[in-house]
Amino acid sequence: GSSVTVAANATVTSTVSYRILSTAWQPIGPASINAGGLPGAGKLQAFAVNNFNPAIMYAGGGPGPPAYGSPNTEAGIYKTTNGGSIWLHSDTGLADPAVNVLWVDQSNPSTILAGTNSAGIFQSIDGGGHWNLTGALGATAAFLDVGGAVYAGTAQGIARSTDSGTSWSLIQSTP
């Protein structure tokens, strides 16, 4: 809490106190259902954090295994702006709610990509408020940011975007 100023060539002794952080996770939603005695609310498959403001996070998923009766209504993208205390749906325009992967452009955190289970790649340029399909490449399972380009593993092959996901070119087709 307090700061210390030290003059050049002076010696200072300081005591640092640490507090123990809780490592217990608590369910905060969306509200679970009871399916066969087991709680379930879909399946979390994707998670991304805004590195410049870690209180802003995105989570995405889809229905869980059918054996657990997880509902499609809990699929989609959720966003928190307060470190996870409250999560809200953030998927207007997301035509495929089964989300496999999320990516935040750390140089422009308003730009987010979502790779979905069927349709392909959706982009939001307003922090997850609205989504547009920018890469109709089928199931998309991975994003990788290398040297200013974003690469995506899709059902059609490896795609590359040099404009943060606004457009995509297929650089390696699947056999």
Tab-separated table of N, CA and C in Angstrom:
chain	number	residue	atom	x	y	z
A	1	GLY	N	0.781	-1.190	0.000
A	1	GLY	CA	0.000	0.000	0.000
A	1	GLY	C	0.828	1.261	0.000
A	2	SER	N	1.961	1.289	0.700
A	2	SER	CA	2.735	2.526	0.763
A	2	SER	C	3.975	2.410	-0.113
A	3	SER	N	4.513	3.564	-0.507
A	3	SER	CA	5.706	3.569	-1.342
A	3	SER	C	6.879	4.114	-0.540
A	4	VAL	N	8.078	3.785	-0.973
A	4	VAL	CA	9.293	4.218	-0.298
A	4	VAL	C	10.189	4.861	-1.339
A	5	THR	N	10.741	6.029	-1.020
A	5	THR	CA	11.695	6.691	-1.891
A	5	THR	C	13.076	6.475	-1.310
A	6	VAL	N	14.012	6.074	-2.150
A	6	VAL	CA	15.365	5.781	-1.699
A	6	VAL	C	16.325	6.697	-2.451
A	7	ALA	N	17.181	7.359	-1.683
A	7	ALA	CA	18.184	8.228	-2.287
A	7	ALA	C	19.296	7.370	-2.886
A	8	ALA	N	20.009	7.924	-3.849
A	8	ALA	CA	21.116	7.205	-4.482
A	8	ALA	C	22.146	6.807	-3.438
A	9	ASN	N	22.681	5.608	-3.568
A	9	ASN	CA	23.697	5.045	-2.686
A	9	ASN	C	23.211	4.816	-1.257
A	10	ALA	N	21.898	4.824	-1.029
A	10	ALA	CA	21.345	4.563	0.297
A	10	ALA	C	20.893	3.113	0.379
A	11	THR	N	20.739	2.619	1.608
A	11	THR	CA	20.266	1.262	1.837
A	11	THR	C	18.922	1.333	2.546
A	12	VAL	N	18.010	0.456	2.126
A	12	VAL	CA	16.674	0.434	2.722
A	12	VAL	C	16.309	-1.009	3.024
A	13	THR	N	15.654	-1.215	4.156
A	13	THR	CA	15.101	-2.514	4.491
A	13	THR	C	13.592	-2.381	4.435
A	14	SER	N	12.960	-3.360	3.795
A	14	SER	CA	11.515	-3.286	3.626
A	14	SER	C	10.895	-4.641	3.941
A	15	THR	N	9.674	-4.608	4.430
A	15	THR	CA	8.926	-5.829	4.695
A	15	THR	C	7.757	-5.881	3.722
A	16	VAL	N	7.577	-7.046	3.113
A	16	VAL	CA	6.485	-7.232	2.170
A	16	VAL	C	5.538	-8.263	2.748
A	17	SER	N	4.249	-7.943	2.755
A	17	SER	CA	3.241	-8.880	3.241
A	17	SER	C	2.430	-9.395	2.067
A	18	TYR	N	2.154	-10.686	2.080
A	18	TYR	CA	1.352	-11.310	1.051
A	18	TYR	C	0.100	-11.881	1.695
A	19	ARG	N	-0.968	-11.888	0.942
A	19	ARG	CA	-2.164	-12.542	1.442
A	19	ARG	C	-2.411	-13.792	0.611
A	20	ILE	N	-3.023	-14.760	1.209
A	20	ILE	CA	-3.307	-16.012	0.542
A	20	ILE	C	-4.485	-15.811	-0.407
A	21	LEU	N	-4.330	-16.274	-1.628
A	21	LEU	CA	-5.401	-16.188	-2.607
A	21	LEU	C	-6.243	-17.457	-2.545
A	22	SER	N	-7.522	-17.285	-2.644
A	22	SER	CA	-8.417	-18.434	-2.660
A	22	SER	C	-8.328	-19.124	-4.012
A	23	THR	N	-8.190	-20.434	-3.985
A	23	THR	CA	-8.138	-21.182	-5.233
A	23	THR	C	-9.408	-21.995	-5.438
A	24	ALA	N	-10.410	-21.737	-4.638
A	24	ALA	CA	-11.671	-22.478	-4.768
A	24	ALA	C	-12.534	-21.831	-5.842
A	25	TRP	N	-13.038	-22.641	-6.754
A	25	TRP	CA	-13.928	-22.172	-7.804
A	25	TRP	C	-15.361	-22.363	-7.342
A	26	GLN	N	-16.188	-21.381	-7.606
A	26	GLN	CA	-17.597	-21.436	-7.257
A	26	GLN	C	-18.423	-21.261	-8.515
A	27	PRO	N	-19.458	-22.081	-8.710
A	27	PRO	CA	-20.311	-21.890	-9.894
A	27	PRO	C	-21.131	-20.611	-9.753
A	28	ILE	N	-21.080	-19.779	-10.796
A	28	ILE	CA	-21.844	-18.533	-10.761
A	28	ILE	C	-22.810	-18.421	-11.930
A	29	GLY	N	-22.876	-19.429	-12.780
A	29	GLY	CA	-23.847	-19.404	-13.859
A	29	GLY	C	-23.200	-19.658	-15.184
A	30	PRO	N	-23.964	-19.824	-16.220
A	30	PRO	CA	-25.415	-19.737	-16.204
A	30	PRO	C	-26.007	-20.841	-15.336
A	31	ALA	N	-27.250	-20.645	-14.948
A	31	ALA	CA	-27.900	-21.584	-14.049
A	31	ALA	C	-27.858	-22.990	-14.621
A	32	SER	N	-27.466	-23.929	-13.767
A	32	SER	CA	-27.352	-25.297	-14.252
A	32	SER	C	-28.700	-26.002	-14.213
A	33	ILE	N	-28.751	-27.096	-14.927
A	33	ILE	CA	-29.921	-27.964	-14.884
A	33	ILE	C	-29.493	-29.247	-14.202
A	34	ASN	N	-30.409	-30.026	-13.769
A	34	ASN	CA	-30.070	-31.300	-13.163
A	34	ASN	C	-30.440	-32.383	-14.157
A	35	ALA	N	-29.443	-33.050	-14.687
A	35	ALA	CA	-29.665	-34.087	-15.695
A	35	ALA	C	-29.118	-35.402	-15.170
A	36	GLY	N	-29.990	-36.275	-14.783
A	36	GLY	CA	-29.559	-37.571	-14.292
A	36	GLY	C	-28.778	-37.487	-13.003
A	37	GLY	N	-29.074	-36.494	-12.169
A	37	GLY	CA	-28.377	-36.342	-10.908
A	37	GLY	C	-27.090	-35.544	-11.016
A	38	LEU	N	-26.651	-35.196	-12.251
A	38	LEU	CA	-25.429	-34.429	-12.438
A	38	LEU	C	-25.771	-33.028	-12.918
A	39	PRO	N	-25.133	-31.994	-12.366
A	39	PRO	CA	-25.405	-30.651	-12.873
A	39	PRO	C	-24.815	-30.489	-14.268
A	40	GLY	N	-25.481	-29.726	-15.118
A	40	GLY	CA	-24.979	-29.489	-16.463
A	40	GLY	C	-25.571	-28.230	-17.039
A	41	ALA	N	-24.793	-27.501	-17.796
A	41	ALA	CA	-25.289	-26.285	-18.429
A	41	ALA	C	-24.585	-26.052	-19.753
A	42	GLY	N	-24.336	-27.097	-20.482
A	42	GLY	CA	-23.584	-26.956	-21.712
A	42	GLY	C	-22.119	-27.228	-21.439
A	43	LYS	N	-21.287	-26.998	-22.426
A	43	LYS	CA	-19.872	-27.339	-22.304
A	43	LYS	C	-19.029	-26.120	-22.636
A	44	LEU	N	-18.144	-25.732	-21.725
A	44	LEU	CA	-17.221	-24.636	-21.963
A	44	LEU	C	-16.077	-25.158	-22.812
A	45	GLN	N	-15.899	-24.581	-24.004
A	45	GLN	CA	-14.861	-25.037	-24.915
A	45	GLN	C	-13.851	-23.955	-25.238
A	46	ALA	N	-14.210	-22.704	-25.019
A	46	ALA	CA	-13.338	-21.617	-25.434
A	46	ALA	C	-13.282	-20.554	-24.345
A	47	PHE	N	-12.109	-19.949	-24.208
A	47	PHE	CA	-11.941	-18.915	-23.193
A	47	PHE	C	-10.878	-17.947	-23.691
A	48	ALA	N	-11.130	-16.645	-23.579
A	48	ALA	CA	-10.157	-15.638	-24.003
A	48	ALA	C	-10.209	-14.457	-23.043
A	49	VAL	N	-9.042	-13.850	-22.818
A	49	VAL	CA	-8.909	-12.735	-21.882
A	49	VAL	C	-8.323	-11.544	-22.614
A	50	ASN	N	-8.831	-10.357	-22.301
A	50	ASN	CA	-8.248	-9.105	-22.779
A	50	ASN	C	-7.045	-8.830	-21.880
A	51	ASN	N	-5.831	-8.976	-22.408
A	51	ASN	CA	-4.628	-8.823	-21.589
A	51	ASN	C	-4.450	-7.425	-21.025
A	52	PHE	N	-5.005	-6.404	-21.675
A	52	PHE	CA	-4.870	-5.041	-21.189
A	52	PHE	C	-5.867	-4.733	-20.084
A	53	ASN	N	-6.939	-5.504	-20.016
A	53	ASN	CA	-7.926	-5.374	-18.946
A	53	ASN	C	-8.429	-6.772	-18.614
A	54	PRO	N	-7.713	-7.502	-17.745
A	54	PRO	CA	-8.063	-8.891	-17.461
A	54	PRO	C	-9.437	-9.087	-16.834
A	55	ALA	N	-10.117	-8.023	-16.446
A	55	ALA	CA	-11.487	-8.157	-15.942
A	55	ALA	C	-12.457	-8.446	-17.082
A	56	ILE	N	-12.014	-8.221	-18.335
A	56	ILE	CA	-12.841	-8.512	-19.508
A	56	ILE	C	-12.433	-9.863	-20.059
A	57	MET	N	-13.365	-10.811	-20.018
A	57	MET	CA	-13.110	-12.172	-20.479
A	57	MET	C	-14.309	-12.650	-21.292
A	58	TYR	N	-14.040	-13.611	-22.153
A	58	TYR	CA	-15.065	-14.211	-22.999
A	58	TYR	C	-15.018	-15.725	-22.817
A	59	ALA	N	-16.177	-16.344	-22.760
A	59	ALA	CA	-16.278	-17.796	-22.674
A	59	ALA	C	-17.269	-18.264	-23.721
A	60	GLY	N	-16.975	-19.376	-24.343
A	60	GLY	CA	-17.859	-19.911	-25.366
A	60	GLY	C	-17.966	-21.409	-25.256
A	61	GLY	N	-19.035	-21.922	-25.769
A	61	GLY	CA	-19.216	-23.362	-25.711
A	61	GLY	C	-20.409	-23.799	-26.512
A	62	GLY	N	-20.868	-24.945	-26.155
A	62	GLY	CA	-22.000	-25.515	-26.855
A	62	GLY	C	-22.655	-26.542	-25.978
A	63	PRO	N	-23.512	-27.302	-26.565
A	63	PRO	CA	-24.179	-28.314	-25.757
A	63	PRO	C	-23.170	-29.355	-25.287
A	64	GLY	N	-23.387	-29.826	-24.083
A	64	GLY	CA	-22.539	-30.887	-23.560
A	64	GLY	C	-22.950	-32.219	-24.151
A	65	PRO	N	-22.341	-33.278	-23.666
A	65	PRO	CA	-22.674	-34.602	-24.191
A	65	PRO	C	-24.164	-34.899	-24.039
A	66	PRO	N	-24.788	-35.481	-25.059
A	66	PRO	CA	-26.226	-35.760	-25.001
A	66	PRO	C	-26.618	-36.613	-23.795
A	67	ALA	N	-25.708	-37.443	-23.336
A	67	ALA	CA	-26.030	-38.307	-22.199
A	67	ALA	C	-26.378	-37.492	-20.960
A	68	TYR	N	-25.851	-36.267	-20.870
A	68	TYR	CA	-26.141	-35.424	-19.712
A	68	TYR	C	-27.322	-34.500	-19.950
A	69	GLY	N	-27.869	-34.510	-21.145
A	69	GLY	CA	-29.047	-33.702	-21.453
A	69	GLY	C	-28.776	-32.212	-21.429
A	70	SER	N	-27.548	-31.786	-21.728
A	70	SER	CA	-27.224	-30.374	-21.689
A	70	SER	C	-27.965	-29.641	-22.800
A	71	PRO	N	-28.516	-28.473	-22.496
A	71	PRO	CA	-29.357	-27.767	-23.467
A	71	PRO	C	-28.565	-26.907	-24.439
A	72	ASN	N	-29.066	-26.785	-25.670
A	72	ASN	CA	-28.486	-25.855	-26.630
A	72	ASN	C	-28.676	-24.412	-26.200
A	73	THR	N	-29.669	-24.131	-25.364
A	73	THR	CA	-29.952	-22.756	-24.980
A	73	THR	C	-28.828	-22.138	-24.167
A	74	GLU	N	-27.940	-22.941	-23.612
A	74	GLU	CA	-26.823	-22.399	-22.851
A	74	GLU	C	-25.572	-22.227	-23.713
A	75	ALA	N	-25.692	-22.508	-25.001
A	75	ALA	CA	-24.563	-22.365	-25.907
A	75	ALA	C	-24.360	-20.892	-26.251
A	76	GLY	N	-23.258	-20.605	-26.910
A	76	GLY	CA	-22.990	-19.245	-27.367
A	76	GLY	C	-21.771	-18.650	-26.705
A	77	ILE	N	-21.729	-17.332	-26.680
A	77	ILE	CA	-20.609	-16.593	-26.103
A	77	ILE	C	-21.128	-15.768	-24.943
A	78	TYR	N	-20.372	-15.812	-23.852
A	78	TYR	CA	-20.663	-15.008	-22.677
A	78	TYR	C	-19.492	-14.071	-22.444
A	79	LYS	N	-19.789	-12.892	-21.889
A	79	LYS	CA	-18.751	-11.889	-21.631
A	79	LYS	C	-18.903	-11.380	-20.206
A	80	THR	N	-17.769	-11.169	-19.555
A	80	THR	CA	-17.755	-10.507	-18.262
A	80	THR	C	-16.862	-9.276	-18.359
A	81	THR	N	-17.243	-8.225	-17.682
A	81	THR	CA	-16.414	-7.015	-17.622
A	81	THR	C	-15.966	-6.744	-16.193
A	82	ASN	N	-16.309	-7.663	-15.273
A	82	ASN	CA	-15.961	-7.450	-13.873
A	82	ASN	C	-15.228	-8.654	-13.272
A	83	GLY	N	-14.406	-9.296	-14.074
A	83	GLY	CA	-13.582	-10.377	-13.578
A	83	GLY	C	-14.304	-11.672	-13.328
A	84	GLY	N	-15.512	-11.817	-13.823
A	84	GLY	CA	-16.220	-13.075	-13.722
A	84	GLY	C	-17.377	-13.107	-12.755
A	85	SER	N	-17.656	-12.011	-12.078
A	85	SER	CA	-18.797	-12.002	-11.148
A	85	SER	C	-20.122	-12.110	-11.879
A	86	ILE	N	-20.217	-11.438	-13.022
A	86	ILE	CA	-21.448	-11.465	-13.810
A	86	ILE	C	-21.077	-11.757	-15.267
A	87	TRP	N	-21.753	-12.736	-15.858
A	87	TRP	CA	-21.558	-13.103	-17.260
A	87	TRP	C	-22.857	-12.867	-18.003
A	88	LEU	N	-22.778	-12.224	-19.169
A	88	LEU	CA	-23.950	-11.959	-19.998
A	88	LEU	C	-23.741	-12.535	-21.389
A	89	HIS	N	-24.855	-12.979	-22.017
A	89	HIS	CA	-24.779	-13.424	-23.403
A	89	HIS	C	-24.211	-12.300	-24.255
A	90	SER	N	-23.326	-12.628	-25.144
A	90	SER	CA	-22.694	-11.650	-26.013
A	90	SER	C	-22.577	-12.254	-27.406
A	91	ASP	N	-23.730	-12.580	-28.005
A	91	ASP	CA	-23.653	-13.307	-29.273
A	91	ASP	C	-24.686	-12.881	-30.310
A	92	THR	N	-25.011	-11.598	-30.361
A	92	THR	CA	-25.917	-11.091	-31.382
A	92	THR	C	-25.292	-11.276	-32.765
A	93	GLY	N	-25.984	-11.982	-33.637
A	93	GLY	CA	-25.491	-12.237	-34.988
A	93	GLY	C	-24.704	-13.524	-35.118
A	94	LEU	N	-24.449	-14.194	-34.015
A	94	LEU	CA	-23.723	-15.459	-34.052
A	94	LEU	C	-24.692	-16.550	-34.478
A	95	ALA	N	-24.638	-16.925	-35.752
A	95	ALA	CA	-25.617	-17.859	-36.320
A	95	ALA	C	-25.361	-19.306	-35.905
A	96	ASP	N	-24.175	-19.608	-35.421
A	96	ASP	CA	-23.838	-20.961	-34.958
A	96	ASP	C	-23.406	-20.840	-33.496
A	97	PRO	N	-24.258	-21.244	-32.548
A	97	PRO	CA	-23.949	-21.018	-31.137
A	97	PRO	C	-22.971	-22.015	-30.516
A	98	ALA	N	-22.542	-23.034	-31.256
A	98	ALA	CA	-21.579	-23.996	-30.718
A	98	ALA	C	-20.175	-23.461	-30.984
A	99	VAL	N	-19.575	-22.830	-29.983
A	99	VAL	CA	-18.300	-22.132	-30.130
A	99	VAL	C	-17.152	-23.030	-29.673
A	100	ASN	N	-16.189	-23.240	-30.559
A	100	ASN	CA	-15.036	-24.091	-30.264
A	100	ASN	C	-13.823	-23.323	-29.771
A	101	VAL	N	-13.638	-22.091	-30.252
A	101	VAL	CA	-12.416	-21.349	-29.944
A	101	VAL	C	-12.697	-19.848	-30.023
A	102	LEU	N	-12.016	-19.086	-29.158
A	102	LEU	CA	-12.115	-17.622	-29.155
A	102	LEU	C	-10.716	-17.030	-29.218
A	103	TRP	N	-10.610	-15.849	-29.805
A	103	TRP	CA	-9.328	-15.146	-29.906
A	103	TRP	C	-9.587	-13.659	-29.778
A	104	VAL	N	-8.814	-12.979	-28.925
A	104	VAL	CA	-8.891	-11.526	-28.774
A	104	VAL	C	-7.648	-10.921	-29.409
A	105	ASP	N	-7.851	-9.943	-30.284
A	105	ASP	CA	-6.731	-9.214	-30.881
A	105	ASP	C	-6.158	-8.305	-29.798
A	106	GLN	N	-5.009	-8.669	-29.252
A	106	GLN	CA	-4.456	-7.928	-28.120
A	106	GLN	C	-3.961	-6.545	-28.506
A	107	SER	N	-3.751	-6.273	-29.800
A	107	SER	CA	-3.391	-4.921	-30.225
A	107	SER	C	-4.632	-4.053	-30.427
A	108	ASN	N	-5.809	-4.678	-30.527
A	108	ASN	CA	-7.088	-3.982	-30.645
A	108	ASN	C	-8.150	-4.877	-29.999
A	109	PRO	N	-8.273	-4.856	-28.659
A	109	PRO	CA	-9.124	-5.808	-27.950
A	109	PRO	C	-10.619	-5.719	-28.264
A	110	SER	N	-11.040	-4.760	-29.063
A	110	SER	CA	-12.440	-4.714	-29.497
A	110	SER	C	-12.709	-5.757	-30.579
A	111	THR	N	-11.647	-6.279	-31.183
A	111	THR	CA	-11.782	-7.284	-32.229
A	111	THR	C	-11.608	-8.671	-31.628
A	112	ILE	N	-12.626	-9.498	-31.796
A	112	ILE	CA	-12.633	-10.853	-31.265
A	112	ILE	C	-13.058	-11.795	-32.379
A	113	LEU	N	-12.461	-12.979	-32.415
A	113	LEU	CA	-12.850	-14.015	-33.364
A	113	LEU	C	-13.443	-15.188	-32.606
A	114	ALA	N	-14.439	-15.811	-33.211
A	114	ALA	CA	-15.049	-17.021	-32.666
A	114	ALA	C	-15.061	-18.076	-33.759
A	115	GLY	N	-14.488	-19.220	-33.475
A	115	GLY	CA	-14.544	-20.352	-34.388
A	115	GLY	C	-15.659	-21.274	-33.926
A	116	THR	N	-16.585	-21.589	-34.826
A	116	THR	CA	-17.759	-22.359	-34.427
A	116	THR	C	-17.711	-23.783	-34.971
A	117	ASN	N	-18.644	-24.583	-34.520
A	117	ASN	CA	-18.666	-26.006	-34.823
A	117	ASN	C	-19.138	-26.323	-36.238
A	118	SER	N	-19.904	-25.432	-36.865
A	118	SER	CA	-20.435	-25.721	-38.203
A	118	SER	C	-20.149	-24.613	-39.210
A	119	ALA	N	-20.495	-23.387	-38.864
A	119	ALA	CA	-20.460	-22.301	-39.841
A	119	ALA	C	-19.054	-21.828	-40.181
A	120	GLY	N	-18.181	-21.731	-39.182
A	120	GLY	CA	-16.832	-21.251	-39.445
A	120	GLY	C	-16.436	-20.150	-38.496
A	121	ILE	N	-15.899	-19.055	-39.046
A	121	ILE	CA	-15.291	-17.995	-38.249
A	121	ILE	C	-16.174	-16.752	-38.255
A	122	PHE	N	-16.479	-16.275	-37.050
A	122	PHE	CA	-17.224	-15.036	-36.870
A	122	PHE	C	-16.285	-14.002	-36.263
A	123	GLN	N	-16.505	-12.732	-36.620
A	123	GLN	CA	-15.695	-11.641	-36.097
A	123	GLN	C	-16.604	-10.603	-35.443
A	124	SER	N	-16.151	-10.078	-34.307
A	124	SER	CA	-16.796	-8.932	-33.677
A	124	SER	C	-15.770	-7.813	-33.628
A	125	ILE	N	-16.177	-6.618	-34.003
A	125	ILE	CA	-15.267	-5.462	-33.913
A	125	ILE	C	-15.735	-4.480	-32.854
A	126	ASP	N	-16.749	-4.895	-32.065
A	126	ASP	CA	-17.256	-4.025	-31.004
A	126	ASP	C	-17.248	-4.739	-29.643
A	127	GLY	N	-16.189	-5.497	-29.389
A	127	GLY	CA	-16.035	-6.134	-28.089
A	127	GLY	C	-17.043	-7.227	-27.799
A	128	GLY	N	-17.536	-7.888	-28.818
A	128	GLY	CA	-18.472	-8.986	-28.636
A	128	GLY	C	-19.931	-8.596	-28.709
A	129	GLY	N	-20.212	-7.346	-29.022
A	129	GLY	CA	-21.602	-6.900	-29.111
A	129	GLY	C	-22.343	-7.477	-30.302
A	130	HIS	N	-21.672	-7.542	-31.438
A	130	HIS	CA	-22.269	-8.042	-32.685
A	130	HIS	C	-21.240	-8.895	-33.413
A	131	TRP	N	-21.734	-9.925	-34.075
A	131	TRP	CA	-20.863	-10.872	-34.768
A	131	TRP	C	-21.267	-10.999	-36.229
A	132	ASN	N	-20.253	-11.129	-37.115
A	132	ASN	CA	-20.474	-11.350	-38.545
A	132	ASN	C	-19.628	-12.526	-38.997
A	133	LEU	N	-20.206	-13.366	-39.856
A	133	LEU	CA	-19.466	-14.479	-40.428
A	133	LEU	C	-18.463	-13.926	-41.438
A	134	THR	N	-17.171	-14.164	-41.204
A	134	THR	CA	-16.132	-13.674	-42.115
A	134	THR	C	-15.380	-14.802	-42.796
A	135	GLY	N	-15.548	-16.013	-42.299
A	135	GLY	CA	-14.880	-17.158	-42.909
A	135	GLY	C	-15.771	-18.385	-42.871
A	136	ALA	N	-16.525	-18.627	-43.955
A	136	ALA	CA	-17.421	-19.785	-44.024
A	136	ALA	C	-16.589	-21.011	-44.396
A	137	LEU	N	-15.799	-21.482	-43.417
A	137	LEU	CA	-14.823	-22.539	-43.661
A	137	LEU	C	-15.147	-23.818	-42.899
A	138	GLY	N	-16.352	-23.924	-42.380
A	138	GLY	CA	-16.740	-25.106	-41.618
A	138	GLY	C	-16.183	-25.069	-40.214
A	139	ALA	N	-16.267	-26.205	-39.539
A	139	ALA	CA	-15.831	-26.298	-38.149
A	139	ALA	C	-14.433	-25.715	-37.983
A	140	THR	N	-14.287	-24.814	-37.007
A	140	THR	CA	-13.017	-24.157	-36.736
A	140	THR	C	-12.631	-24.461	-35.301
A	141	ALA	N	-11.432	-25.017	-35.122
A	141	ALA	CA	-11.035	-25.516	-33.815
A	141	ALA	C	-9.850	-24.796	-33.192
A	142	ALA	N	-9.132	-23.943	-33.948
A	142	ALA	CA	-7.935	-23.318	-33.374
A	142	ALA	C	-7.620	-22.018	-34.087
A	143	PHE	N	-7.072	-21.068	-33.296
A	143	PHE	CA	-6.512	-19.831	-33.842
A	143	PHE	C	-5.078	-19.715	-33.343
A	144	LEU	N	-4.194	-19.173	-34.181
A	144	LEU	CA	-2.810	-18.945	-33.805
A	144	LEU	C	-2.376	-17.621	-34.402
A	145	ASP	N	-1.835	-16.750	-33.579
A	145	ASP	CA	-1.375	-15.430	-33.997
A	145	ASP	C	0.141	-15.498	-34.162
A	146	VAL	N	0.621	-15.316	-35.409
A	146	VAL	CA	2.051	-15.393	-35.682
A	146	VAL	C	2.446	-14.251	-36.614
A	147	GLY	N	3.337	-13.405	-36.146
A	147	GLY	CA	3.904	-12.361	-36.998
A	147	GLY	C	2.895	-11.462	-37.670
A	148	GLY	N	1.844	-11.077	-36.991
A	148	GLY	CA	0.855	-10.168	-37.557
A	148	GLY	C	-0.235	-10.844	-38.364
A	149	ALA	N	-0.190	-12.158	-38.482
A	149	ALA	CA	-1.239	-12.898	-39.183
A	149	ALA	C	-1.914	-13.839	-38.188
A	150	VAL	N	-3.193	-14.094	-38.432
A	150	VAL	CA	-3.933	-15.061	-37.628
A	150	VAL	C	-4.177	-16.279	-38.503
A	151	TYR	N	-3.852	-17.447	-37.983
A	151	TYR	CA	-4.073	-18.700	-38.687
A	151	TYR	C	-5.213	-19.434	-37.994
A	152	ALA	N	-6.024	-20.130	-38.775
A	152	ALA	CA	-7.166	-20.863	-38.236
A	152	ALA	C	-7.145	-22.288	-38.750
A	153	GLY	N	-7.366	-23.229	-37.848
A	153	GLY	CA	-7.539	-24.618	-38.235
A	153	GLY	C	-9.015	-24.865	-38.485
A	154	THR	N	-9.381	-25.139	-39.725
A	154	THR	CA	-10.785	-25.269	-40.104
A	154	THR	C	-11.037	-26.616	-40.783
A	155	ALA	N	-12.296	-26.920	-41.004
A	155	ALA	CA	-12.666	-28.156	-41.702
A	155	ALA	C	-12.131	-28.171	-43.130
A	156	GLN	N	-11.952	-26.992	-43.732
A	156	GLN	CA	-11.453	-26.913	-45.104
A	156	GLN	C	-9.929	-26.880	-45.181
A	157	GLY	N	-9.261	-26.651	-44.042
A	157	GLY	CA	-7.806	-26.599	-44.023
A	157	GLY	C	-7.312	-25.457	-43.158
A	158	ILE	N	-6.090	-25.020	-43.428
A	158	ILE	CA	-5.481	-23.917	-42.690
A	158	ILE	C	-5.783	-22.624	-43.439
A	159	ALA	N	-6.384	-21.675	-42.716
A	159	ALA	CA	-6.709	-20.374	-43.304
A	159	ALA	C	-5.864	-19.299	-42.636
A	160	ARG	N	-5.601	-18.216	-43.371
A	160	ARG	CA	-4.804	-17.107	-42.846
A	160	ARG	C	-5.548	-15.791	-43.061
A	161	SER	N	-5.452	-14.942	-42.038
A	161	SER	CA	-5.987	-13.593	-42.137
A	161	SER	C	-4.889	-12.616	-41.748
A	162	THR	N	-4.715	-11.575	-42.551
A	162	THR	CA	-3.733	-10.540	-42.228
A	162	THR	C	-4.419	-9.258	-41.779
A	163	ASP	N	-5.750	-9.321	-41.580
A	163	ASP	CA	-6.500	-8.142	-41.142
A	163	ASP	C	-7.387	-8.460	-39.927
A	164	SER	N	-6.844	-9.231	-38.999
A	164	SER	CA	-7.518	-9.588	-37.741
A	164	SER	C	-8.855	-10.289	-37.954
A	165	GLY	N	-8.964	-11.050	-39.020
A	165	GLY	CA	-10.148	-11.869	-39.229
A	165	GLY	C	-11.236	-11.279	-40.092
A	166	THR	N	-10.997	-10.117	-40.677
A	166	THR	CA	-11.997	-9.525	-41.564
A	166	THR	C	-12.126	-10.335	-42.848
A	167	SER	N	-11.008	-10.848	-43.360
A	167	SER	CA	-11.033	-11.707	-44.538
A	167	SER	C	-10.048	-12.857	-44.326
A	168	TRP	N	-10.303	-13.959	-45.050
A	168	TRP	CA	-9.514	-15.181	-44.884
A	168	TRP	C	-9.119	-15.746	-46.233
A	169	SER	N	-7.926	-16.325	-46.295
A	169	SER	CA	-7.515	-17.071	-47.488
A	169	SER	C	-7.065	-18.452	-47.031
A	170	LEU	N	-7.482	-19.447	-47.794
A	170	LEU	CA	-7.122	-20.825	-47.492
A	170	LEU	C	-5.708	-21.059	-48.018
A	171	ILE	N	-4.765	-21.379	-47.126
A	171	ILE	CA	-3.377	-21.555	-47.564
A	171	ILE	C	-2.981	-23.014	-47.665
A	172	GLN	N	-3.762	-23.886	-47.036
A	172	GLN	CA	-3.515	-25.332	-47.125
A	172	GLN	C	-4.844	-26.050	-46.994
A	173	SER	N	-5.291	-26.664	-48.076
A	173	SER	CA	-6.553	-27.396	-48.054
A	173	SER	C	-6.383	-28.740	-47.370
A	174	THR	N	-7.458	-29.220	-46.762
A	174	THR	CA	-7.428	-30.568	-46.208
A	174	THR	C	-7.540	-31.554	-47.359
A	175	PRO	N	-6.860	-32.696	-47.257
A	175	PRO	CA	-6.912	-33.669	-48.355
A	175	PRO	C	-8.273	-34.312	-48.471
